[in-house]
mmCIF file of C-alpha atoms and ligand atoms in Angstrom:
data_model
loop_
_atom_site.group_PDB
_atom_site.id
_atom_site.type_symbol
_atom_site.label_atom_id
_atom_site.label_comp_id
_atom_site.label_asym_id
_atom_site.label_seq_id
_atom_site.Cartn_x
_atom_site.Cartn_y
_atom_site.Cartn_z
ATOM 1 C CA MET A 65 4.252 19.743 7.584
ATOM 2 C CA SER A 66 2.875 16.221 7.884
ATOM 3 C CA ALA A 67 3.724 13.370 10.255
ATOM 4 C CA PRO A 68 5.033 10.885 7.778
ATOM 5 C CA ARG A 69 5.895 7.414 8.562
ATOM 6 C CA HIS A 70 9.569 8.078 8.120
ATOM 7 C CA GLN A 71 11.496 10.939 9.254
ATOM 8 C CA PRO A 72 13.849 12.917 7.091
ATOM 9 C CA SER A 73 17.298 11.339 7.224
ATOM 10 C CA ASP A 74 20.025 13.074 9.294
ATOM 11 C CA GLU A 75 22.819 11.041 7.545
ATOM 12 C CA PRO A 76 25.560 12.772 5.456
ATOM 13 C CA VAL A 77 24.923 13.880 2.014
ATOM 14 C CA TYR A 78 27.683 13.922 -0.421
ATOM 15 C CA ARG A 79 28.426 15.909 -3.575
ATOM 16 C CA GLU A 80 30.717 14.010 -5.924
ATOM 17 C CA SER A 81 32.295 14.460 -9.314
ATOM 18 C CA ALA A 82 31.509 11.051 -10.590
ATOM 19 C CA PRO A 83 33.282 9.679 -13.573
ATOM 20 C CA VAL A 84 31.264 7.602 -15.979
ATOM 21 C CA VAL A 85 32.539 4.053 -15.941
ATOM 22 C CA ARG A 86 30.235 2.385 -18.333
ATOM 23 C CA VAL A 87 27.070 3.432 -20.186
ATOM 24 C CA SER A 88 24.970 1.096 -22.196
ATOM 25 C CA ALA A 89 21.859 1.525 -24.169
ATOM 26 C CA LEU A 90 19.257 -0.958 -23.545
ATOM 27 C CA ARG A 91 16.090 -1.826 -25.515
ATOM 28 C CA GLY A 92 13.077 0.543 -25.347
ATOM 29 C CA GLY A 93 15.066 3.761 -24.857
ATOM 30 C CA HIS A 94 16.457 2.600 -21.546
ATOM 31 C CA CYS A 95 19.878 3.094 -20.336
ATOM 32 C CA ARG A 96 22.310 1.683 -17.729
ATOM 33 C CA LEU A 97 24.796 4.125 -16.369
ATOM 34 C CA ARG A 98 27.773 3.135 -13.978
ATOM 35 C CA LEU A 99 29.303 5.994 -12.127
ATOM 36 C CA GLY A 100 32.127 6.078 -9.756
ATOM 37 C CA ALA A 101 30.822 7.752 -6.478
ATOM 38 C CA PRO A 102 32.469 6.013 -3.561
ATOM 39 C CA SER A 103 31.038 8.045 -0.710
ATOM 40 C CA ILE A 104 27.347 7.627 -2.062
ATOM 41 C CA ALA A 105 27.919 3.972 -2.932
ATOM 42 C CA ALA A 106 29.142 3.233 0.476
ATOM 43 C CA SER A 107 26.188 4.766 2.301
ATOM 44 C CA ILE A 108 23.082 4.828 0.115
ATOM 45 C CA ARG A 109 20.122 2.530 1.245
ATOM 46 C CA PRO A 110 17.442 0.955 -1.069
ATOM 47 C CA GLY A 111 14.722 3.717 -1.923
ATOM 48 C CA GLN A 112 16.940 6.586 -1.562
ATOM 49 C CA PHE A 113 18.027 8.375 -4.720
ATOM 50 C CA VAL A 114 20.675 10.695 -6.217
ATOM 51 C CA ASN A 115 20.306 13.913 -8.033
ATOM 52 C CA VAL A 116 22.232 14.029 -11.117
ATOM 53 C CA GLY A 117 23.493 17.074 -12.889
ATOM 54 C CA PRO A 118 23.162 16.241 -16.701
ATOM 55 C CA PRO A 119 26.476 17.031 -18.628
ATOM 56 C CA GLY A 120 27.157 20.521 -19.838
ATOM 57 C CA ASP A 121 24.385 23.155 -19.802
ATOM 58 C CA SER A 122 21.756 20.680 -21.095
ATOM 59 C CA THR A 123 19.498 21.365 -18.173
ATOM 60 C CA LEU A 124 19.280 23.818 -15.320
ATOM 61 C CA LEU A 125 18.061 21.369 -12.743
ATOM 62 C CA ARG A 126 19.475 18.077 -11.678
ATOM 63 C CA ARG A 127 17.399 15.007 -12.286
ATOM 64 C CA PRO A 128 16.515 12.463 -9.502
ATOM 65 C CA PHE A 129 17.044 8.724 -9.949
ATOM 66 C CA GLY A 130 16.977 5.724 -7.860
ATOM 67 C CA VAL A 131 20.091 3.425 -7.676
ATOM 68 C CA TYR A 132 19.605 0.115 -9.329
ATOM 69 C CA GLN A 133 22.568 -1.316 -7.552
ATOM 70 C CA THR A 134 25.873 -0.442 -5.933
ATOM 71 C CA LEU A 135 28.898 -2.319 -7.253
ATOM 72 C CA ASP A 136 32.269 -2.990 -5.419
ATOM 73 C CA ARG A 137 31.063 -0.427 -2.741
ATOM 74 C CA THR A 138 32.648 2.280 -4.974
ATOM 75 C CA ASP A 139 30.217 2.499 -7.966
ATOM 76 C CA ILE A 140 26.572 3.125 -8.471
ATOM 77 C CA GLU A 141 24.480 1.881 -11.375
ATOM 78 C CA LEU A 142 21.367 3.779 -12.665
ATOM 79 C CA LEU A 143 18.821 2.414 -14.888
ATOM 80 C CA PHE A 144 16.817 5.095 -16.545
ATOM 81 C CA LYS A 145 14.384 5.655 -19.573
ATOM 82 C CA VAL A 146 15.063 8.478 -21.979
ATOM 83 C CA VAL A 147 11.923 10.697 -21.570
ATOM 84 C CA GLY A 148 13.124 14.212 -22.098
ATOM 85 C CA LYS A 149 16.097 16.691 -22.377
ATOM 86 C CA GLY A 150 17.948 15.582 -19.186
ATOM 87 C CA THR A 151 17.855 11.908 -19.702
ATOM 88 C CA ALA A 152 18.567 12.280 -23.278
ATOM 89 C CA ALA A 153 21.760 14.234 -22.463
ATOM 90 C CA LEU A 154 22.592 11.601 -19.885
ATOM 91 C CA ALA A 155 22.301 8.836 -22.447
ATOM 92 C CA GLU A 156 24.970 10.538 -24.548
ATOM 93 C CA VAL A 157 27.742 10.490 -21.961
ATOM 94 C CA SER A 158 30.937 8.509 -22.510
ATOM 95 C CA PRO A 159 33.276 6.697 -20.098
ATOM 96 C CA GLY A 160 35.602 9.214 -18.624
ATOM 97 C CA ASP A 161 33.011 12.103 -18.568
ATOM 98 C CA GLU A 162 32.356 13.451 -15.100
ATOM 99 C CA LEU A 163 28.882 14.106 -13.771
ATOM 100 C CA ASP A 164 27.944 16.102 -10.646
ATOM 101 C CA ILE A 165 25.930 14.240 -8.346
ATOM 102 C CA ILE A 166 24.391 14.645 -4.916
ATOM 103 C CA GLY A 167 23.347 11.886 -2.664
ATOM 104 C CA PRO A 168 22.062 9.746 -0.871
ATOM 105 C CA LEU A 169 18.685 11.755 -0.653
ATOM 106 C CA GLY A 170 15.416 10.997 0.770
ATOM 107 C CA ASN A 171 14.275 8.401 3.442
ATOM 108 C CA GLY A 172 14.499 4.983 1.606
ATOM 109 C CA PHE A 173 12.372 1.933 2.380
ATOM 110 C CA ASP A 174 11.922 0.974 6.019
ATOM 111 C CA LEU A 175 14.344 -1.922 6.575
ATOM 112 C CA SER A 176 14.683 -1.400 10.267
ATOM 113 C CA GLU A 177 11.686 -3.464 11.440
ATOM 114 C CA ASP A 178 11.114 -7.144 11.902
ATOM 115 C CA PHE A 179 10.786 -8.663 8.448
ATOM 116 C CA ALA A 180 7.777 -10.306 6.902
ATOM 117 C CA GLU A 181 8.825 -13.658 5.546
ATOM 118 C CA THR A 182 7.210 -12.695 2.295
ATOM 119 C CA ALA A 183 7.802 -9.534 0.312
ATOM 120 C CA VAL A 184 5.850 -8.586 -2.789
ATOM 121 C CA LEU A 185 7.372 -5.921 -5.068
ATOM 122 C CA VAL A 186 5.098 -4.260 -7.671
ATOM 123 C CA ALA A 187 6.389 -2.027 -10.356
ATOM 124 C CA GLY A 188 5.153 -0.167 -13.448
ATOM 125 C CA GLY A 189 7.626 0.304 -16.267
ATOM 126 C CA PHE A 190 10.979 1.835 -15.196
ATOM 127 C CA GLY A 191 9.567 1.840 -11.534
ATOM 128 C CA VAL A 192 11.326 -1.482 -11.379
ATOM 129 C CA ALA A 193 14.662 0.348 -11.276
ATOM 130 C CA PRO A 194 14.833 1.324 -7.607
ATOM 131 C CA LEU A 195 13.479 -2.173 -6.598
ATOM 132 C CA TYR A 196 16.535 -4.330 -7.452
ATOM 133 C CA ALA A 197 18.552 -2.839 -4.647
ATOM 134 C CA LEU A 198 15.602 -3.453 -2.298
ATOM 135 C CA ALA A 199 15.335 -7.092 -3.540
ATOM 136 C CA GLN A 200 18.985 -7.527 -2.610
ATOM 137 C CA ALA A 201 18.450 -6.298 0.760
ATOM 138 C CA LEU A 202 15.406 -8.499 1.236
ATOM 139 C CA ARG A 203 17.371 -11.545 0.280
ATOM 140 C CA GLU A 204 19.995 -10.646 2.979
ATOM 141 C CA LYS A 205 17.229 -10.368 5.535
ATOM 142 C CA GLY A 206 15.863 -13.799 4.535
ATOM 143 C CA SER A 207 12.538 -12.749 2.798
ATOM 144 C CA GLN A 208 11.079 -14.668 -0.038
ATOM 145 C CA THR A 209 10.591 -12.020 -2.717
ATOM 146 C CA TYR A 210 7.930 -11.769 -5.320
ATOM 147 C CA LEU A 211 8.071 -9.135 -8.244
ATOM 148 C CA PHE A 212 5.319 -8.268 -10.579
ATOM 149 C CA VAL A 213 6.087 -5.700 -13.236
ATOM 150 C CA GLY A 214 3.494 -4.196 -15.611
ATOM 151 C CA THR A 215 4.617 -2.621 -18.902
ATOM 152 C CA GLU A 216 3.215 -2.059 -22.188
ATOM 153 C CA GLU A 217 6.830 -1.300 -23.537
ATOM 154 C CA ASP A 218 9.984 -3.262 -23.609
ATOM 155 C CA VAL A 219 11.034 -4.525 -20.264
ATOM 156 C CA PRO A 220 13.888 -2.349 -19.173
ATOM 157 C CA VAL A 221 16.045 -5.199 -17.982
ATOM 158 C CA GLU A 222 17.171 -8.538 -19.283
ATOM 159 C CA THR A 223 14.313 -11.297 -19.425
ATOM 160 C CA SER A 224 14.397 -14.929 -19.728
ATOM 161 C CA ASP A 225 11.981 -17.921 -19.160
ATOM 162 C CA SER A 226 11.736 -18.698 -15.447
ATOM 163 C CA SER A 227 12.733 -22.085 -14.019
ATOM 164 C CA MET A 228 10.130 -21.627 -11.137
ATOM 165 C CA GLN A 229 6.552 -22.866 -11.479
ATOM 166 C CA LEU A 230 3.850 -20.674 -10.047
ATOM 167 C CA SER A 231 0.513 -22.183 -9.050
ATOM 168 C CA PHE A 232 -1.582 -18.858 -9.394
ATOM 169 C CA VAL A 233 -0.676 -18.205 -13.180
ATOM 170 C CA ASP A 234 -0.766 -20.444 -16.243
ATOM 171 C CA PRO A 235 2.397 -22.294 -16.863
ATOM 172 C CA ASP A 236 2.841 -20.395 -20.141
ATOM 173 C CA VAL A 237 3.207 -17.190 -18.128
ATOM 174 C CA LYS A 238 6.919 -17.643 -17.588
ATOM 175 C CA ILE A 239 8.851 -14.346 -18.549
ATOM 176 C CA THR A 240 11.020 -13.440 -15.647
ATOM 177 C CA LEU A 241 13.557 -10.682 -15.100
ATOM 178 C CA THR A 242 16.891 -12.506 -15.036
ATOM 179 C CA ASP A 243 18.599 -10.321 -12.350
ATOM 180 C CA PHE A 244 15.820 -10.792 -9.884
ATOM 181 C CA GLU A 245 15.563 -14.528 -10.500
ATOM 182 C CA GLU A 246 19.383 -14.892 -10.006
ATOM 183 C CA LEU A 247 18.693 -13.410 -6.487
ATOM 184 C CA GLY A 248 16.069 -16.026 -5.853
ATOM 185 C CA ALA A 249 13.108 -13.783 -6.403
ATOM 186 C CA VAL A 250 10.033 -15.039 -8.295
ATOM 187 C CA ALA A 251 9.160 -12.566 -10.969
ATOM 188 C CA ARG A 252 6.545 -12.190 -13.723
ATOM 189 C CA VAL A 253 5.699 -9.465 -16.196
ATOM 190 C CA ALA A 254 2.103 -8.327 -17.039
ATOM 191 C CA SER A 255 0.912 -6.582 -20.070
ATOM 192 C CA MET A 256 -2.429 -5.579 -21.309
ATOM 193 C CA ARG A 257 -1.449 -6.664 -24.845
ATOM 194 C CA HIS A 258 -1.264 -10.240 -25.652
ATOM 195 C CA ARG A 259 2.337 -11.037 -25.508
ATOM 196 C CA PRO A 260 3.791 -14.665 -25.331
ATOM 197 C CA GLY A 261 5.121 -15.556 -21.873
ATOM 198 C CA PHE A 262 3.415 -12.378 -20.266
ATOM 199 C CA PHE A 263 0.555 -12.330 -17.889
ATOM 200 C CA HIS A 264 -2.389 -10.762 -19.694
ATOM 201 C CA GLY A 265 -3.682 -8.023 -17.382
ATOM 202 C CA LEU A 266 -2.241 -5.509 -14.770
ATOM 203 C CA ALA A 267 0.702 -5.999 -12.337
ATOM 204 C CA SER A 268 -1.826 -5.207 -9.504
ATOM 205 C CA GLU A 269 -3.869 -8.265 -10.805
ATOM 206 C CA LEU A 270 -0.782 -10.499 -10.234
ATOM 207 C CA LEU A 271 -0.613 -9.218 -6.741
ATOM 208 C CA GLU A 272 -4.306 -9.890 -6.136
ATOM 209 C CA ARG A 273 -3.953 -13.395 -7.460
ATOM 210 C CA PHE A 274 -0.834 -14.117 -5.281
ATOM 211 C CA LEU A 275 -2.575 -12.850 -2.100
ATOM 212 C CA HIS A 276 -5.739 -14.686 -2.768
ATOM 213 C CA HIS A 277 -3.855 -17.914 -3.392
ATOM 214 C CA ALA A 278 -1.578 -17.314 -0.367
ATOM 215 C CA GLY A 279 -4.701 -17.007 1.806
ATOM 216 C CA SER A 280 -5.688 -15.040 4.846
ATOM 217 C CA GLY A 281 -2.480 -16.159 6.960
ATOM 218 C CA CYS A 282 -0.146 -14.551 4.521
ATOM 219 C CA ASN A 283 2.184 -12.321 6.327
ATOM 220 C CA ALA A 284 3.496 -10.439 3.343
ATOM 221 C CA ARG A 285 4.799 -6.800 3.120
ATOM 222 C CA VAL A 286 4.184 -4.891 -0.232
ATOM 223 C CA TYR A 287 6.449 -2.337 -1.742
ATOM 224 C CA ALA A 288 5.509 -0.546 -4.998
ATOM 225 C CA CYS A 289 7.017 1.947 -7.468
ATOM 226 C CA GLY A 290 5.359 3.212 -10.599
ATOM 227 C CA PRO A 291 2.533 5.427 -12.056
ATOM 228 C CA TRP A 292 0.105 6.864 -9.665
ATOM 229 C CA ALA A 293 -2.884 4.657 -10.811
ATOM 230 C CA MET A 294 -0.966 1.563 -10.439
ATOM 231 C CA LEU A 295 0.187 2.666 -6.928
ATOM 232 C CA LYS A 296 -3.253 3.572 -6.005
ATOM 233 C CA ARG A 297 -4.633 0.081 -6.841
ATOM 234 C CA THR A 298 -1.722 -1.686 -5.261
ATOM 235 C CA ALA A 299 -2.396 0.261 -2.003
ATOM 236 C CA GLY A 300 -6.044 -0.680 -2.222
ATOM 237 C CA ILE A 301 -5.258 -4.365 -2.516
ATOM 238 C CA ALA A 302 -2.798 -4.173 0.366
ATOM 239 C CA ALA A 303 -5.309 -2.576 2.620
ATOM 240 C CA GLU A 304 -7.928 -5.102 1.728
ATOM 241 C CA TYR A 305 -5.542 -7.733 2.982
ATOM 242 C CA ASN A 306 -4.434 -5.642 5.943
ATOM 243 C CA LEU A 307 -0.824 -5.667 4.805
ATOM 244 C CA THR A 308 1.637 -2.901 5.133
ATOM 245 C CA CYS A 309 2.482 -1.329 1.823
ATOM 246 C CA GLU A 310 5.347 1.177 1.031
ATOM 247 C CA VAL A 311 5.302 3.123 -2.086
ATOM 248 C CA LEU A 312 8.029 5.033 -3.809
ATOM 249 C CA LEU A 313 6.597 8.197 -5.271
ATOM 250 C CA GLU A 314 8.516 9.440 -8.301
ATOM 251 C CA GLU A 315 7.178 13.018 -8.103
ATOM 252 C CA ARG A 316 8.605 15.688 -10.326
ATOM 253 C CA MET A 317 11.313 17.527 -8.485
ATOM 254 C CA GLY A 318 12.877 20.812 -8.567
ATOM 255 C CA CYS A 319 15.669 21.320 -6.018
ATOM 256 C CA GLY A 320 15.670 17.657 -4.517
ATOM 257 C CA ILE A 321 16.812 18.943 -1.246
ATOM 258 C CA GLY A 322 13.616 20.281 0.486
ATOM 259 C CA ALA A 323 13.809 23.983 -0.448
ATOM 260 C CA CYS A 324 11.236 24.507 -3.327
ATOM 261 C CA MET A 325 8.156 22.459 -2.457
ATOM 262 C CA SER A 326 7.609 21.491 -5.998
ATOM 263 C CA CYS A 327 7.430 17.757 -4.937
ATOM 264 C CA ALA A 328 4.720 18.285 -2.355
ATOM 265 C CA VAL A 329 2.526 15.098 -1.834
ATOM 266 C CA ARG A 330 -0.836 15.243 -0.285
ATOM 267 C CA LEU A 331 -1.227 13.001 2.814
ATOM 268 C CA LYS A 332 -4.257 12.237 5.063
ATOM 269 C CA GLY A 333 -3.793 13.942 8.362
ATOM 270 C CA GLU A 334 -4.974 12.536 11.550
ATOM 271 C CA ASN A 335 -8.091 14.555 11.885
ATOM 272 C CA GLY A 336 -8.965 14.198 8.168
ATOM 273 C CA GLU A 337 -7.606 17.361 6.982
ATOM 274 C CA PRO A 338 -4.897 17.293 4.204
ATOM 275 C CA VAL A 339 -1.344 17.680 5.148
ATOM 276 C CA TYR A 340 1.592 17.895 2.833
ATOM 277 C CA ALA A 341 5.080 16.306 2.686
ATOM 278 C CA ARG A 342 7.978 16.894 0.478
ATOM 279 C CA ALA A 343 8.810 13.798 -1.592
ATOM 280 C CA CYS A 344 12.417 14.617 -1.739
ATOM 281 C CA VAL A 345 12.924 14.789 2.109
ATOM 282 C CA GLU A 346 10.095 13.154 3.965
ATOM 283 C CA GLY A 347 9.729 10.638 0.922
ATOM 284 C CA PRO A 348 10.182 9.402 -1.634
ATOM 285 C CA VAL A 349 8.991 6.411 0.161
ATOM 286 C CA PHE A 350 5.606 6.637 2.075
ATOM 287 C CA ASP A 351 3.373 4.336 3.911
ATOM 288 C CA ALA A 352 0.593 3.885 1.429
ATOM 289 C CA ALA A 353 -2.050 4.122 4.083
ATOM 290 C CA ILE A 354 -1.326 7.887 4.539
ATOM 291 C CA VAL A 355 -1.227 8.951 0.994
ATOM 292 C CA ASP A 356 -4.297 10.729 -0.072
ATOM 293 C CA TRP A 357 -4.805 8.575 -3.230
ATOM 294 C CA ASP A 358 -7.618 11.067 -4.503
ATOM 295 C CA ALA A 359 -5.119 13.843 -4.699
ATOM 296 C CA LYS A 360 -4.423 13.238 -8.341
HETATM 297 C C1 FAD B 137 12.990 9.549 -6.308
HETATM 298 C C2 FAD B 137 12.851 9.415 -7.830
HETATM 299 C C3 FAD B 137 13.667 8.283 -8.284
HETATM 300 C C4 FAD B 137 13.571 8.161 -9.752
HETATM 301 N N1 FAD B 137 14.178 7.076 -10.220
HETATM 302 C C5 FAD B 137 14.214 6.769 -11.594
HETATM 303 C C6 FAD B 137 14.984 5.704 -12.038
HETATM 304 O O1 FAD B 137 15.546 4.997 -11.442
HETATM 305 N N2 FAD B 137 14.836 5.406 -13.445
HETATM 306 C C7 FAD B 137 14.255 6.458 -14.271
HETATM 307 O O2 FAD B 137 14.218 6.087 -15.473
HETATM 308 N N3 FAD B 137 13.593 7.345 -13.714
HETATM 309 C C8 FAD B 137 13.408 7.781 -12.563
HETATM 310 N N4 FAD B 137 12.798 8.847 -11.937
HETATM 311 C C9 FAD B 137 12.253 9.826 -12.979
HETATM 312 C C10 FAD B 137 13.310 10.686 -13.562
HETATM 313 O O3 FAD B 137 13.790 11.556 -12.537
HETATM 314 C C11 FAD B 137 12.595 11.579 -14.701
HETATM 315 O O4 FAD B 137 12.272 10.643 -15.743
HETATM 316 C C12 FAD B 137 13.528 12.569 -15.322
HETATM 317 O O5 FAD B 137 13.848 13.660 -14.228
HETATM 318 C C13 FAD B 137 13.081 13.219 -16.527
HETATM 319 O O6 FAD B 137 14.039 14.083 -16.863
HETATM 320 P P1 FAD B 137 14.107 14.776 -18.375
HETATM 321 O O7 FAD B 137 14.765 15.910 -18.309
HETATM 322 O O8 FAD B 137 14.586 13.654 -19.254
HETATM 323 O O9 FAD B 137 12.504 14.914 -18.772
HETATM 324 P P2 FAD B 137 11.761 16.218 -18.610
HETATM 325 O O10 FAD B 137 12.110 17.012 -19.916
HETATM 326 O O11 FAD B 137 11.816 16.931 -17.412
HETATM 327 O O12 FAD B 137 10.341 15.493 -18.710
HETATM 328 C C14 FAD B 137 9.960 14.716 -19.808
HETATM 329 C C15 FAD B 137 8.719 13.799 -19.474
HETATM 330 O O13 FAD B 137 9.173 12.989 -18.331
HETATM 331 C C16 FAD B 137 8.076 13.386 -17.302
HETATM 332 N N5 FAD B 137 8.865 13.327 -15.921
HETATM 333 C C17 FAD B 137 9.553 14.153 -15.510
HETATM 334 N N6 FAD B 137 10.002 13.973 -14.237
HETATM 335 C C18 FAD B 137 9.333 12.847 -13.841
HETATM 336 C C19 FAD B 137 9.260 11.972 -12.721
HETATM 337 N N7 FAD B 137 9.931 12.452 -11.623
HETATM 338 N N8 FAD B 137 8.590 10.818 -12.777
HETATM 339 C C20 FAD B 137 7.929 10.541 -14.002
HETATM 340 N N9 FAD B 137 7.909 11.277 -15.007
HETATM 341 C C21 FAD B 137 8.554 12.291 -14.984
HETATM 342 C C22 FAD B 137 7.554 14.567 -17.607
HETATM 343 O O14 FAD B 137 6.208 14.543 -17.049
HETATM 344 C C23 FAD B 137 7.529 14.644 -19.129
HETATM 345 O O15 FAD B 137 6.436 14.035 -19.704
HETATM 346 C C24 FAD B 137 12.796 8.963 -10.658
HETATM 347 C C25 FAD B 137 12.233 10.113 -10.086
HETATM 348 C C26 FAD B 137 12.354 10.396 -8.678
HETATM 349 C C27 FAD B 137 11.514 11.494 -8.100
HETATM 350 S S1 FES B 138 12.084 18.916 -4.917
HETATM 351 FE FE1 FES B 138 12.331 20.917 -3.995
HETATM 352 S S2 FES B 138 11.284 20.640 -2.066
HETATM 353 FE FE2 FES B 138 11.301 18.682 -3.022
#
């Protein structure tokens, strides 16, 4: 097995029968699901995930999800997109139904080190879901947070016109993610289509513009979650600027607990030979510098 940046967590993992507290359908086939899961809510850290058993016999395997936020230290809220059988079944649950969930799983973002004053979060589509809890933790650490989201679909969370001016984009690029801006984070949304208020281009181009504008003295740390191509580009830009970048890899998972190897990620070994790590145990967060970006 590899020598990943983070070690597998030796913290307790809980199995809870979690009552559905609230479920709301959002635009673009997204869904917000609040579950009562006190043991998990009290211990989960940003970037860790839960493995959720969809209701009834809809799927054999559990499905992995990051946690958007914890509420009242007793509940967790998931934000997910309906893409297949498991997520379709989850979107149909009602308050009072109970879901069998396991967590916290995985390593989470590295929040133990000294913090860069500036944190830049880059997300593709529903990759934004696990980043809100991170933005909350970064605010507590005193980092100034920027979020750049790329999507060709509906933005999964509430948007509004930003009250903050940015010098590296045109003033009419003003759509922000309301939850993030309320935390004091600066957010913008990118799309390859011409959409009013959006940046025309890729989220990684927003990162590039930001870093170029900030100059060589910028001591930022980069965090990203989304499709492989976006992560690869983001990792490349962070490397050009000599910045630490952590990526959350949403690999397809079987067991979610390290037993089946279906989530293996190819990393660059010390001597150049490939080594493999399990995204569910050694990940899902990896130092972008050790991921073999040519593996896919
Ligand atoms: C650590 C982790 C955290 C995640 N967090 C979130 C989250 O917060 N919100 C969210 O919406 N999704 C998240 N995902 C992705 C989510 O687990 C999948 O979308 C879900 O398992 C699909 O289940 P399904 O039965 O509906 O789809 P399936 O029928 O299994 O697959 C339908 C389609 O979805 C694709 N798919 C399946 N699994 C994944 C995956 N892991 N990543 C990307 N595409 C996939 C398949 O390739 C296929 O095209 C996360 C995945 C991981 C590993
Ligand atoms: S999903 Fe089975 S080892 Fe990771």
